[in-house]
Amino acid sequence: MTTLGVVFRPQHPPERLREVVRAADESGLDELWLWEDCFLEGGIATAAAALAWSERVRVGVGVLPVPLRNVAITAMELATLERMFPGRGIWGVGHGVQDWMGQVGERVASPITLLREYLEALRALLAGQRITVRGRYIQLDGVALDWPPAAAPPILAAATGPRTLELVGEAADGVILTSSTPADGIRTAAGIMRAARPEALAAQPYPIVVYLLAAAGPDAAERVAAELRAEGHDGIPDIGVAGDARAIADTVIRWVEAGATSVILQPTADEPDPVGFVRFTAEQVGPLVP
């Protein structure tokens, strides 16, 4: 079964989140995703609010940049939310945009090493273990959560390049791919991660979450093209979709056929009606996707 969701872009002010959350919950949307982009909105604060304002929609954070967050703090916050809203959060971590990490003095020499150490420590803490770590970046001395979640949640990680995809296949519970990933890129990523996974796990379903830039309405094509140009992605063929519900659903289906298990529609940063886009996705696109 395909999971369909929408991103609440942090280019919208945080005070608009509540109406979007309510629309997602009421319309039957599967997932609402939030971004912790520098220097816009915090992922944990917005996730906590979204979970509290809703009853059923799942709330994803994609992603928490690991150079910014001590792993013990992240484990404490995720455990707290999991205990208050069990099973409704979807948690992703990642390298973070390296220029942003440099701006705040947290850029590391080896993002791959940090992400591996972080994933191992975070998953162990959320599983209720007491751990001591003497890594290159992660230093923990007999740390355990007093209030671990009843069940450790899956931890997803963002990846683009082959080295990170291999690491994510080995050490994370799923992957998040950006909207610059075409269908062929999804297939390639899935193959890299499948090859990297331990044999006992390789046959198990592996969550592959993919953002898909999408817009509807009379100026949809112009808005998608402008965003692709602004991001420097206009040279990548077959990414982004503009049109009616049928056109968007057909693209979602192609992404699923390429290996995506969840397709999260990413509205343009200048989407004029985020509430309407959520309802459009749930009520018009959703019924067209198997």
mmCIF file of C-alpha atoms in Angstrom:
data_model
loop_
_atom_site.group_PDB
_atom_site.id
_atom_site.type_symbol
_atom_site.label_atom_id
_atom_site.label_comp_id
_atom_site.label_asym_id
_atom_site.label_seq_id
_atom_site.Cartn_x
_atom_site.Cartn_y
_atom_site.Cartn_z
ATOM 1 C CA MET A 1 0.000 0.000 0.000
ATOM 2 C CA THR A 2 1.315 3.419 -0.968
ATOM 3 C CA THR A 3 1.557 6.123 1.675
ATOM 4 C CA LEU A 4 0.781 9.639 0.459
ATOM 5 C CA GLY A 5 1.736 12.786 2.305
ATOM 6 C CA VAL A 6 2.425 16.501 2.060
ATOM 7 C CA VAL A 7 5.232 18.716 3.349
ATOM 8 C CA PHE A 8 4.380 21.815 5.361
ATOM 9 C CA ARG A 9 7.106 24.010 3.932
ATOM 10 C CA PRO A 10 8.870 26.129 6.575
ATOM 11 C CA GLN A 11 8.728 29.079 4.194
ATOM 12 C CA HIS A 12 5.231 29.489 5.643
ATOM 13 C CA PRO A 13 5.204 31.150 9.083
ATOM 14 C CA PRO A 14 4.805 28.723 11.997
ATOM 15 C CA GLU A 15 1.482 30.252 13.028
ATOM 16 C CA ARG A 16 -0.029 28.760 9.848
ATOM 17 C CA LEU A 17 0.828 25.208 10.894
ATOM 18 C CA ARG A 18 -2.271 24.627 13.008
ATOM 19 C CA GLU A 19 -4.755 25.094 10.151
ATOM 20 C CA VAL A 20 -2.690 22.814 7.909
ATOM 21 C CA VAL A 21 -2.538 20.125 10.602
ATOM 22 C CA ARG A 22 -6.303 20.313 11.118
ATOM 23 C CA ALA A 23 -6.892 20.004 7.366
ATOM 24 C CA ALA A 24 -4.556 16.997 7.164
ATOM 25 C CA ASP A 25 -6.285 15.276 10.069
ATOM 26 C CA GLU A 26 -9.813 15.954 8.827
ATOM 27 C CA SER A 27 -9.219 15.137 5.163
ATOM 28 C CA GLY A 28 -7.682 11.706 5.745
ATOM 29 C CA LEU A 29 -4.144 12.536 4.616
ATOM 30 C CA ASP A 30 -1.744 9.724 5.551
ATOM 31 C CA GLU A 31 1.260 11.821 6.599
ATOM 32 C CA LEU A 32 2.224 15.450 7.162
ATOM 33 C CA TRP A 33 5.954 16.140 6.991
ATOM 34 C CA LEU A 34 7.940 18.968 8.566
ATOM 35 C CA TRP A 35 11.431 20.251 7.813
ATOM 36 C CA GLU A 36 14.106 21.538 10.170
ATOM 37 C CA ASP A 37 15.707 23.877 7.646
ATOM 38 C CA CYS A 38 18.129 26.538 8.834
ATOM 39 C CA PHE A 39 17.092 29.097 9.831
ATOM 40 C CA LEU A 40 13.350 28.702 9.531
ATOM 41 C CA GLU A 41 11.531 26.379 11.966
ATOM 42 C CA GLY A 42 12.536 23.731 14.482
ATOM 43 C CA GLY A 43 11.553 20.151 13.738
ATOM 44 C CA ILE A 44 10.827 18.987 17.280
ATOM 45 C CA ALA A 45 8.786 22.056 18.257
ATOM 46 C CA THR A 46 6.628 21.852 15.134
ATOM 47 C CA ALA A 47 6.224 18.068 15.433
ATOM 48 C CA ALA A 48 5.097 18.330 19.046
ATOM 49 C CA ALA A 49 2.528 20.979 18.142
ATOM 50 C CA ALA A 50 1.287 19.043 15.115
ATOM 51 C CA LEU A 51 0.868 15.851 17.110
ATOM 52 C CA ALA A 52 -1.004 17.688 19.857
ATOM 53 C CA TRP A 53 -3.341 19.422 17.377
ATOM 54 C CA SER A 54 -4.289 16.183 15.587
ATOM 55 C CA GLU A 55 -5.751 12.780 16.335
ATOM 56 C CA ARG A 56 -4.782 10.433 13.510
ATOM 57 C CA VAL A 57 -2.430 11.863 10.867
ATOM 58 C CA ARG A 58 1.163 10.689 11.178
ATOM 59 C CA VAL A 59 3.753 13.455 11.485
ATOM 60 C CA GLY A 60 7.202 13.111 9.952
ATOM 61 C CA VAL A 61 10.322 15.172 10.506
ATOM 62 C CA GLY A 62 12.684 15.054 7.587
ATOM 63 C CA VAL A 63 15.262 15.724 8.776
ATOM 64 C CA LEU A 64 16.994 16.633 12.017
ATOM 65 C CA PRO A 65 20.572 17.710 11.078
ATOM 66 C CA VAL A 66 22.853 15.636 13.260
ATOM 67 C CA PRO A 67 25.711 18.181 13.581
ATOM 68 C CA LEU A 68 23.264 20.574 15.289
ATOM 69 C CA ARG A 69 21.893 18.158 17.900
ATOM 70 C CA ASN A 70 23.592 16.212 20.664
ATOM 71 C CA VAL A 71 22.394 12.648 20.234
ATOM 72 C CA ALA A 72 21.284 12.361 23.875
ATOM 73 C CA ILE A 73 19.006 15.409 23.480
ATOM 74 C CA THR A 74 17.520 13.969 20.286
ATOM 75 C CA ALA A 75 16.905 10.636 22.000
ATOM 76 C CA MET A 76 15.224 12.363 24.965
ATOM 77 C CA GLU A 77 12.945 14.414 22.740
ATOM 78 C CA LEU A 78 11.953 11.536 20.461
ATOM 79 C CA ALA A 79 11.336 9.258 23.451
ATOM 80 C CA THR A 80 9.119 11.905 25.060
ATOM 81 C CA LEU A 81 7.034 12.338 21.903
ATOM 82 C CA GLU A 82 6.809 8.584 21.352
ATOM 83 C CA ARG A 83 5.470 8.087 24.863
ATOM 84 C CA MET A 84 2.896 10.867 24.466
ATOM 85 C CA PHE A 85 1.914 10.027 20.872
ATOM 86 C CA PRO A 86 3.001 6.405 20.370
ATOM 87 C CA GLY A 87 3.555 5.356 16.782
ATOM 88 C CA ARG A 88 2.426 8.618 15.201
ATOM 89 C CA GLY A 89 5.843 10.169 14.657
ATOM 90 C CA ILE A 90 8.210 9.410 11.787
ATOM 91 C CA TRP A 91 11.748 10.476 12.581
ATOM 92 C CA GLY A 92 14.499 11.260 10.110
ATOM 93 C CA VAL A 93 18.064 12.438 10.616
ATOM 94 C CA GLY A 94 20.694 13.532 8.132
ATOM 95 C CA HIS A 95 23.939 15.346 7.407
ATOM 96 C CA GLY A 96 22.267 18.730 7.120
ATOM 97 C CA VAL A 97 23.122 21.210 4.382
ATOM 98 C CA GLN A 98 26.870 21.637 4.738
ATOM 99 C CA ASP A 99 26.866 25.390 4.066
ATOM 100 C CA TRP A 100 24.332 25.854 6.866
ATOM 101 C CA MET A 101 26.369 23.671 9.195
ATOM 102 C CA GLY A 102 29.358 25.869 8.431
ATOM 103 C CA GLN A 103 27.390 29.016 9.223
ATOM 104 C CA VAL A 104 26.783 27.823 12.780
ATOM 105 C CA GLY A 105 30.256 26.392 13.315
ATOM 106 C CA GLU A 106 29.157 22.754 13.275
ATOM 107 C CA ARG A 107 30.507 21.489 9.955
ATOM 108 C CA VAL A 108 32.459 18.283 10.524
ATOM 109 C CA ALA A 109 35.354 16.806 8.594
ATOM 110 C CA SER A 110 33.595 13.460 8.044
ATOM 111 C CA PRO A 111 29.796 13.678 7.825
ATOM 112 C CA ILE A 112 29.641 9.962 7.012
ATOM 113 C CA THR A 113 31.431 9.033 10.248
ATOM 114 C CA LEU A 114 29.210 11.327 12.307
ATOM 115 C CA LEU A 115 26.013 9.957 10.786
ATOM 116 C CA ARG A 116 27.073 6.341 11.402
ATOM 117 C CA GLU A 117 27.990 7.017 15.031
ATOM 118 C CA TYR A 118 24.799 9.020 15.534
ATOM 119 C CA LEU A 119 22.501 6.352 14.087
ATOM 120 C CA GLU A 120 24.057 3.618 16.185
ATOM 121 C CA ALA A 121 23.847 5.635 19.404
ATOM 122 C CA LEU A 122 20.349 7.010 18.787
ATOM 123 C CA ARG A 123 18.851 3.629 17.975
ATOM 124 C CA ALA A 124 20.502 2.045 21.028
ATOM 125 C CA LEU A 125 19.229 4.764 23.378
ATOM 126 C CA LEU A 126 15.689 4.541 22.028
ATOM 127 C CA ALA A 127 15.845 0.771 22.512
ATOM 128 C CA GLY A 128 16.400 1.384 26.230
ATOM 129 C CA GLN A 129 20.073 0.455 26.323
ATOM 130 C CA ARG A 130 22.726 2.018 28.543
ATOM 131 C CA ILE A 131 25.672 2.823 26.347
ATOM 132 C CA THR A 132 29.205 4.152 26.486
ATOM 133 C CA VAL A 133 30.576 5.478 23.206
ATOM 134 C CA ARG A 134 34.078 6.727 22.457
ATOM 135 C CA GLY A 135 33.686 7.698 18.841
ATOM 136 C CA ARG A 136 35.258 10.361 16.686
ATOM 137 C CA TYR A 137 32.248 12.631 17.256
ATOM 138 C CA ILE A 138 29.860 10.893 19.671
ATOM 139 C CA GLN A 139 31.028 10.721 23.292
ATOM 140 C CA LEU A 140 28.701 9.090 25.823
ATOM 141 C CA ASP A 141 29.550 7.735 29.276
ATOM 142 C CA GLY A 142 27.025 5.268 30.672
ATOM 143 C CA VAL A 143 24.027 7.080 29.183
ATOM 144 C CA ALA A 144 20.516 5.606 29.268
ATOM 145 C CA LEU A 145 17.055 7.125 29.008
ATOM 146 C CA ASP A 146 14.971 7.095 32.186
ATOM 147 C CA TRP A 147 11.817 7.186 30.045
ATOM 148 C CA PRO A 148 12.515 5.186 26.883
ATOM 149 C CA PRO A 149 9.581 4.595 24.540
ATOM 150 C CA ALA A 150 7.577 1.427 24.974
ATOM 151 C CA ALA A 151 8.722 0.406 21.495
ATOM 152 C CA ALA A 152 11.755 1.891 19.785
ATOM 153 C CA PRO A 153 10.625 3.831 16.707
ATOM 154 C CA PRO A 154 12.241 3.312 13.320
ATOM 155 C CA ILE A 155 14.881 5.925 12.525
ATOM 156 C CA LEU A 156 15.138 7.001 8.902
ATOM 157 C CA ALA A 157 18.041 8.901 7.376
ATOM 158 C CA ALA A 158 18.376 11.189 4.385
ATOM 159 C CA ALA A 159 20.785 10.254 1.630
ATOM 160 C CA THR A 160 21.796 11.316 -1.861
ATOM 161 C CA GLY A 161 25.292 10.106 -2.752
ATOM 162 C CA PRO A 162 26.254 6.430 -2.980
ATOM 163 C CA ARG A 163 28.406 6.419 0.163
ATOM 164 C CA THR A 164 25.599 7.787 2.311
ATOM 165 C CA LEU A 165 23.068 5.478 0.658
ATOM 166 C CA GLU A 166 25.291 2.506 1.525
ATOM 167 C CA LEU A 167 25.602 3.698 5.132
ATOM 168 C CA VAL A 168 21.847 4.238 5.428
ATOM 169 C CA GLY A 169 21.208 0.767 4.050
ATOM 170 C CA GLU A 170 23.479 -0.669 6.736
ATOM 171 C CA ALA A 171 22.570 1.445 9.744
ATOM 172 C CA ALA A 172 19.117 3.056 9.395
ATOM 173 C CA ASP A 173 15.557 1.752 9.306
ATOM 174 C CA GLY A 174 14.636 3.565 6.094
ATOM 175 C CA VAL A 175 15.712 6.334 3.751
ATOM 176 C CA ILE A 176 14.449 9.782 2.777
ATOM 177 C CA LEU A 177 15.218 10.928 -0.783
ATOM 178 C CA THR A 178 14.968 14.541 -1.902
ATOM 179 C CA SER A 179 12.705 15.894 -4.627
ATOM 180 C CA SER A 180 15.687 16.020 -6.985
ATOM 181 C CA THR A 181 15.473 12.213 -7.254
ATOM 182 C CA PRO A 182 13.866 10.978 -10.496
ATOM 183 C CA ALA A 183 12.353 7.525 -10.899
ATOM 184 C CA ASP A 184 15.640 6.040 -12.140
ATOM 185 C CA GLY A 185 17.379 7.548 -9.110
ATOM 186 C CA ILE A 186 14.939 5.784 -6.802
ATOM 187 C CA ARG A 187 15.759 2.461 -8.454
ATOM 188 C CA THR A 188 19.492 3.114 -8.157
ATOM 189 C CA ALA A 189 19.208 4.115 -4.503
ATOM 190 C CA ALA A 190 17.121 1.053 -3.683
ATOM 191 C CA GLY A 191 19.721 -1.189 -5.292
ATOM 192 C CA ILE A 192 22.613 0.372 -3.364
ATOM 193 C CA MET A 193 20.837 0.070 -0.034
ATOM 194 C CA ARG A 194 19.637 -3.472 -0.691
ATOM 195 C CA ALA A 195 23.202 -4.561 -1.459
ATOM 196 C CA ALA A 196 24.477 -2.911 1.721
ATOM 197 C CA ARG A 197 21.962 -4.485 4.082
ATOM 198 C CA PRO A 198 22.786 -7.604 6.093
ATOM 199 C CA GLU A 199 21.491 -10.717 4.367
ATOM 200 C CA ALA A 200 18.965 -11.408 7.129
ATOM 201 C CA LEU A 201 17.386 -7.993 6.591
ATOM 202 C CA ALA A 202 17.768 -7.527 2.846
ATOM 203 C CA ALA A 203 14.553 -9.379 2.042
ATOM 204 C CA GLN A 204 12.479 -7.294 4.464
ATOM 205 C CA PRO A 205 10.451 -4.304 3.212
ATOM 206 C CA TYR A 206 12.592 -1.183 3.526
ATOM 207 C CA PRO A 207 10.885 2.210 3.787
ATOM 208 C CA ILE A 208 11.849 4.537 0.941
ATOM 209 C CA VAL A 209 10.336 7.990 1.438
ATOM 210 C CA VAL A 210 10.587 10.297 -1.580
ATOM 211 C CA TYR A 211 9.652 13.954 -1.829
ATOM 212 C CA LEU A 212 7.975 14.941 -5.102
ATOM 213 C CA LEU A 213 7.752 18.609 -6.075
ATOM 214 C CA ALA A 214 4.163 19.198 -7.168
ATOM 215 C CA ALA A 215 1.756 22.025 -7.913
ATOM 216 C CA ALA A 216 -1.822 22.353 -9.120
ATOM 217 C CA GLY A 217 -3.796 25.288 -10.454
ATOM 218 C CA PRO A 218 -3.541 27.648 -13.407
ATOM 219 C CA ASP A 219 0.061 28.748 -12.711
ATOM 220 C CA ALA A 220 1.324 25.336 -11.555
ATOM 221 C CA ALA A 221 3.791 24.717 -14.393
ATOM 222 C CA GLU A 222 5.368 28.153 -13.995
ATOM 223 C CA ARG A 223 5.789 27.719 -10.229
ATOM 224 C CA VAL A 224 7.378 24.287 -10.544
ATOM 225 C CA ALA A 225 9.743 25.470 -13.294
ATOM 226 C CA ALA A 226 10.741 28.540 -11.265
ATOM 227 C CA GLU A 227 11.519 26.448 -8.179
ATOM 228 C CA LEU A 228 13.578 23.948 -10.162
ATOM 229 C CA ARG A 229 15.597 26.835 -11.643
ATOM 230 C CA ALA A 230 16.088 28.443 -8.244
ATOM 231 C CA GLU A 231 17.374 25.162 -6.784
ATOM 232 C CA GLY A 232 19.630 24.470 -9.767
ATOM 233 C CA HIS A 233 17.664 21.320 -10.595
ATOM 234 C CA ASP A 234 16.215 22.388 -13.940
ATOM 235 C CA GLY A 235 18.837 20.272 -15.693
ATOM 236 C CA ILE A 236 17.572 17.057 -14.051
ATOM 237 C CA PRO A 237 14.980 15.414 -16.312
ATOM 238 C CA ASP A 238 11.695 13.987 -15.076
ATOM 239 C CA ILE A 239 11.411 15.618 -11.656
ATOM 240 C CA GLY A 240 8.510 17.724 -10.473
ATOM 241 C CA VAL A 241 4.931 17.563 -11.683
ATOM 242 C CA ALA A 242 2.355 20.240 -12.423
ATOM 243 C CA GLY A 243 -1.253 19.605 -13.332
ATOM 244 C CA ASP A 244 -4.495 18.148 -12.129
ATOM 245 C CA ALA A 245 -5.059 15.277 -9.712
ATOM 246 C CA ARG A 246 -4.726 12.667 -12.461
ATOM 247 C CA ALA A 247 -1.355 13.993 -13.631
ATOM 248 C CA ILE A 248 0.007 14.089 -10.096
ATOM 249 C CA ALA A 249 -1.374 10.649 -9.218
ATOM 250 C CA ASP A 250 0.192 9.153 -12.356
ATOM 251 C CA THR A 251 3.581 10.504 -11.313
ATOM 252 C CA VAL A 252 3.127 9.178 -7.770
ATOM 253 C CA ILE A 253 2.360 5.756 -9.239
ATOM 254 C CA ARG A 254 5.540 5.861 -11.349
ATOM 255 C CA TRP A 255 7.552 6.730 -8.243
ATOM 256 C CA VAL A 256 5.989 3.788 -6.412
ATOM 257 C CA GLU A 257 6.748 1.460 -9.301
ATOM 258 C CA ALA A 258 10.365 2.640 -9.069
ATOM 259 C CA GLY A 259 10.527 1.574 -5.414
ATOM 260 C CA ALA A 260 9.113 4.376 -3.254
ATOM 261 C CA THR A 261 6.978 3.193 -0.354
ATOM 262 C CA SER A 262 5.897 6.726 0.614
ATOM 263 C CA VAL A 263 5.537 9.659 -1.757
ATOM 264 C CA ILE A 264 5.386 13.028 -0.029
ATOM 265 C CA LEU A 265 4.178 15.868 -2.216
ATOM 266 C CA GLN A 266 6.366 18.926 -1.786
ATOM 267 C CA PRO A 267 4.437 22.072 -2.700
ATOM 268 C CA THR A 268 6.397 24.971 -4.119
ATOM 269 C CA ALA A 269 7.744 27.420 -1.560
ATOM 270 C CA ASP A 270 5.293 30.016 -2.863
ATOM 271 C CA GLU A 271 2.238 27.719 -2.692
ATOM 272 C CA PRO A 272 -0.586 30.230 -2.122
ATOM 273 C CA ASP A 273 -2.971 27.852 -0.347
ATOM 274 C CA PRO A 274 -1.224 25.197 1.808
ATOM 275 C CA VAL A 275 -4.515 24.150 3.406
ATOM 276 C CA GLY A 276 -6.131 23.701 0.002
ATOM 277 C CA PHE A 277 -3.115 21.732 -1.236
ATOM 278 C CA VAL A 278 -3.426 19.307 1.690
ATOM 279 C CA ARG A 279 -7.130 18.765 1.001
ATOM 280 C CA PHE A 280 -6.499 18.426 -2.741
ATOM 281 C CA THR A 281 -3.866 15.753 -2.088
ATOM 282 C CA ALA A 282 -5.986 13.746 0.331
ATOM 283 C CA GLU A 283 -9.358 14.082 -1.391
ATOM 284 C CA GLN A 284 -8.476 14.179 -5.098
ATOM 285 C CA VAL A 285 -5.020 12.657 -5.602
ATOM 286 C CA GLY A 286 -5.284 9.967 -2.917
ATOM 287 C CA PRO A 287 -8.272 8.103 -4.382
ATOM 288 C CA LEU A 288 -6.404 7.768 -7.698
ATOM 289 C CA VAL A 289 -3.373 6.060 -6.120
ATOM 290 C CA PRO A 290 -3.687 2.312 -5.425
#
